Each structure stands twice: as C-alpha cells, then as structure tokens.
XYZ file of C-alpha atoms in Angstrom:
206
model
C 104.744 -3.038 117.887
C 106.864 -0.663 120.023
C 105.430 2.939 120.034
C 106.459 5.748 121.928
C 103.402 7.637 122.514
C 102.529 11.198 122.933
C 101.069 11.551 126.444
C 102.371 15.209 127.284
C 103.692 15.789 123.872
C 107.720 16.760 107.675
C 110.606 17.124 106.311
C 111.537 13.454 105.714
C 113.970 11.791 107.077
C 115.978 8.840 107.343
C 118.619 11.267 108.177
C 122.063 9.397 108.795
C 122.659 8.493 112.774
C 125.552 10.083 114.590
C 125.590 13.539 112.348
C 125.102 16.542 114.570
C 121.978 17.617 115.231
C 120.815 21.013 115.969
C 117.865 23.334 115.791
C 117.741 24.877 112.887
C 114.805 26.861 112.149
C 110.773 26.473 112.434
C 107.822 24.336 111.700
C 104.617 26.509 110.489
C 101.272 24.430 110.767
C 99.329 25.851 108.451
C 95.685 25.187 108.889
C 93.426 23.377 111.378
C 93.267 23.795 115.369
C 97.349 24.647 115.772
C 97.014 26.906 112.897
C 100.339 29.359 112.546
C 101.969 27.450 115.576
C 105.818 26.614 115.004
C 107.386 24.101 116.335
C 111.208 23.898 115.771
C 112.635 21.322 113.136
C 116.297 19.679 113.464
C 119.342 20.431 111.088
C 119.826 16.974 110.166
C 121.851 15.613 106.674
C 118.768 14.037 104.276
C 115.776 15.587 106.526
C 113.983 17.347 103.660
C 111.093 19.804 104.834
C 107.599 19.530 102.431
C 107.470 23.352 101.342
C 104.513 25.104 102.455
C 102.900 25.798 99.179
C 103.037 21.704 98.598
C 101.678 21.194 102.019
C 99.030 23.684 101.352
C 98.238 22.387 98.306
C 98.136 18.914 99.907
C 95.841 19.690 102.048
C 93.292 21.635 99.892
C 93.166 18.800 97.839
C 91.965 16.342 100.922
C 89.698 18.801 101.976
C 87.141 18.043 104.608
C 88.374 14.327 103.733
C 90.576 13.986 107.364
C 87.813 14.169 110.086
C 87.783 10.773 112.004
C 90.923 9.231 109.794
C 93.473 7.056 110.098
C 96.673 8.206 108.785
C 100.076 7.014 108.568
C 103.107 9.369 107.925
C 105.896 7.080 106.663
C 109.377 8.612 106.325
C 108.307 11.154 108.831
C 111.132 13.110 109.049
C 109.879 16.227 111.003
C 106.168 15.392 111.061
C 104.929 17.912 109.317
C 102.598 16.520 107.524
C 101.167 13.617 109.901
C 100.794 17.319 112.704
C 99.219 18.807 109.806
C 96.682 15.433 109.329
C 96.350 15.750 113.663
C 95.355 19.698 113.356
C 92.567 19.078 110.842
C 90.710 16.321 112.731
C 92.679 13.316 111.711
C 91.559 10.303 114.394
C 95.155 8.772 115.070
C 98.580 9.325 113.332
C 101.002 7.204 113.418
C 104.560 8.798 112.786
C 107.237 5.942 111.321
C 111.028 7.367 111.241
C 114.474 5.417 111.774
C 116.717 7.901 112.993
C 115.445 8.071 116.622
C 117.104 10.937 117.462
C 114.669 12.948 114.502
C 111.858 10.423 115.906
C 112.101 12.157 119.410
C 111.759 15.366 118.296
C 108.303 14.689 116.737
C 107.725 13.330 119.796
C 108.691 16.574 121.857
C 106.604 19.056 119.151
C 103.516 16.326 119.850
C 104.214 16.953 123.124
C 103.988 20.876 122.891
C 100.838 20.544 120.795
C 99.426 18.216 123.206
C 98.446 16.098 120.301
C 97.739 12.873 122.230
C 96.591 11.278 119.170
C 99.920 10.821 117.961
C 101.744 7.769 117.935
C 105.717 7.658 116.891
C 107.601 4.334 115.779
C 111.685 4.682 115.381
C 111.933 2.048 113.103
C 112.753 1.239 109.057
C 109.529 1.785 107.258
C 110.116 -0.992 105.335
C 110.407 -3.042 108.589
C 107.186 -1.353 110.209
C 105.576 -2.744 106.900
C 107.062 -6.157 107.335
C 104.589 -7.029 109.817
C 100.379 -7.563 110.913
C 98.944 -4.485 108.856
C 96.530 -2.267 110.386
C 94.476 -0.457 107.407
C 94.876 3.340 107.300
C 92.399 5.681 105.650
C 95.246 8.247 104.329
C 99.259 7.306 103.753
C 101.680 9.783 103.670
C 104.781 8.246 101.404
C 107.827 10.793 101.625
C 110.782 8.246 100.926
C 114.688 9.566 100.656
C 115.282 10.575 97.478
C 117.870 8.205 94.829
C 116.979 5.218 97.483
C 114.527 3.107 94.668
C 112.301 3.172 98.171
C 108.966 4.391 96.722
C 107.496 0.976 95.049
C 108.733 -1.203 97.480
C 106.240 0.994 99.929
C 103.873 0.842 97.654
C 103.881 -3.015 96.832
C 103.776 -3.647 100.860
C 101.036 -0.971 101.736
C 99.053 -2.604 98.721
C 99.743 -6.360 99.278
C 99.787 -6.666 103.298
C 96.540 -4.868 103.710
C 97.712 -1.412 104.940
C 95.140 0.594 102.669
C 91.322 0.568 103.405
C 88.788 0.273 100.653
C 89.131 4.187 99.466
C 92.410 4.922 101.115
C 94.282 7.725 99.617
C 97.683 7.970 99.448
C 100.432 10.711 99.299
C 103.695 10.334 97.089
C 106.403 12.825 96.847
C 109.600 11.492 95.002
C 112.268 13.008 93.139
C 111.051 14.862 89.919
C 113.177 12.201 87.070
C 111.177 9.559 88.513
C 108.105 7.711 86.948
C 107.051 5.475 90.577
C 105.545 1.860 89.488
C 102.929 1.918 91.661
C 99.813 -0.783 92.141
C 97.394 -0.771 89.037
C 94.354 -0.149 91.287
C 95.874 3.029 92.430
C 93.927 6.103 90.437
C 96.525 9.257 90.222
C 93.812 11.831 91.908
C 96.250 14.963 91.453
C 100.022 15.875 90.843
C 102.469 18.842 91.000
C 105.957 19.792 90.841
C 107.959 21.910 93.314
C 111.867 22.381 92.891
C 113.111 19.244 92.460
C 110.299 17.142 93.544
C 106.934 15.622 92.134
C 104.037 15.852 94.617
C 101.141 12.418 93.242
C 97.994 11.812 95.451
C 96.480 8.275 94.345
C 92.702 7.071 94.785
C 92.744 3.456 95.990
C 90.063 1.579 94.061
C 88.838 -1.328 94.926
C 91.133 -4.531 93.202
C-alpha cells in the first residue's frame, strides 16, 4: 500500500480532478490537544465540510472511546474528522481520498499540526478496500452523496475483515436514504443536519 506519510506535516471529498482549487475558508478542531486551531480547507466542487455541531456531536458520543485507536477516515475530503480522531488520542489515522490534489492538503494541515500519526492514501476507497484488510477500531464512512457508495463500503469493511470485534463505525449519507448495512451492525445513535443523516453503528460480534 502506497502512503504518503506525515513526517513534518472533513469535508468529504471525491471532489472532481482538474476543477480549480483554492483556499476557501477554515478548519476549526474542536476539542482535544489542537483544540480551536484552523487549518485552511480547499474550495473544491463535491468537498462537503461535516458541520461543527455534527462533529461535536460525533465526538461526544465516542467519548473517552479514541485513546490508543485505530481509525480510518474514508472519503476524507478535508480530514476533519480523522484530525479530530488524531487530537483526542486516536493511535494512527489513516486518511483515504482520490482526488490527490484534496489528499495533499490533508497532508500539508498534518504537517502544520505535526500530527505524525497520520497516514494519507490518494486512492478510490473502494479500491483501498479491495485489498489485505488491516482491522480498525473506529471507521469514519462520509461517501459522495447520490453515488449508491455507502453499502458497498459497508459490505467490504464487514466481509474483508476491516472492523475489529467492537469496532464502531460512522455513517453520514444523504437524508432520503435508508443505508442497507450488515445485520450485525447495532445503530448506537443518529441525527439529522440540513440535508444529511448522521448513524453511528456498534459492531457486534457475527
């Protein structure tokens, strides 16, 4: 696997390739060791910031639960919640997003942090699920929206061994839709923001 990693160095993404690009506004972390730092965020077509009061919400609802985890931020788009994950004590993120021009700007706010436990992959999330699986502790699943990309994640994180015994995973998808996702998968919590629908699932044990 090909990672760039953060040595010196959310929204969601898959924003289209050769669009301009420019910086558009900031990035508030909102808890954790880079508490109130901003980091600045691309204007990119598709790349979809997590609001703040979903993030926080998010996050209250993990808790304590991040300390020593492995976490995986699929669809990373800006990052901001795999940074968020990295602030509060998460072990090792790893960041997946196509467009590598959106990729290398996680890479650069990593970089500012000097968040060396963050690892980011500019590839197809599908793809980076085609492949040896790795379990994570926490999953962060923020596909496009309209794309019929949320189950297929789910199936692969559930089938190729991506998920360890209790993982818990994130879903955000567009508020019309109902996600089929695997039956062993307990809905923990869920809320609605705009247009979206915010689900964190309990993995139990098959």
């Amino acid at each position: 696997m090909t990672r760039q990693r953060s040595s010196i160095s959310r929204s969601r993404s898959s924003a289209s390739r050769g669009a301009p690009s420019r910086q558009t506004g900031k990035l508030r972390i909102i808890g954790g060791d880079y508490r109130r730092r901003q980091l600045p965020v691309l204007d990119r077509p598709g790349l979809r910031p997590t609001p703040d009061r979903v993030r926080e919400t998010l996050f209250n609802w993990l808790g304590q639960q991040l300390y020593g985890q492995r976490v995986l931020d699929l669809f990373a788009g800006t990052g901001a919640l795999g940074i968020e994950a990295l602030s509060r004590g998460a072990a090792h993120v790893d960041f997946v997003e196509r467009d590598s021009t959106v990729a290398a700007y996680i890479t650069q706010n990593l970089a500012t942090l000097g968040a060396t436990r963050g690892y980011v992959t500019p590839r197809d999330a599908l793809l980076f699920l085609d492949q040896p699986a790795s379990p994570y502790d926490l999953v962060f699943l923020d596909p496009p929206f309209h794309q019929t990309l949320a189950s297929p994640c789910c199936n692969a994180l559930e089938q190729a061994g991506w998920l360890s015994k209790d993982a818990m995973i994130y879903l955000e998808t567009e508020r019309t839709l109902t996600p089929a996702v695997p039956a062993n998968w307990q809905l923990h919590r869920e809320t609605q923001a705009g247009e979206s629908t915010a689900r964190l699932y309990q993995r139990q044990t098959p």
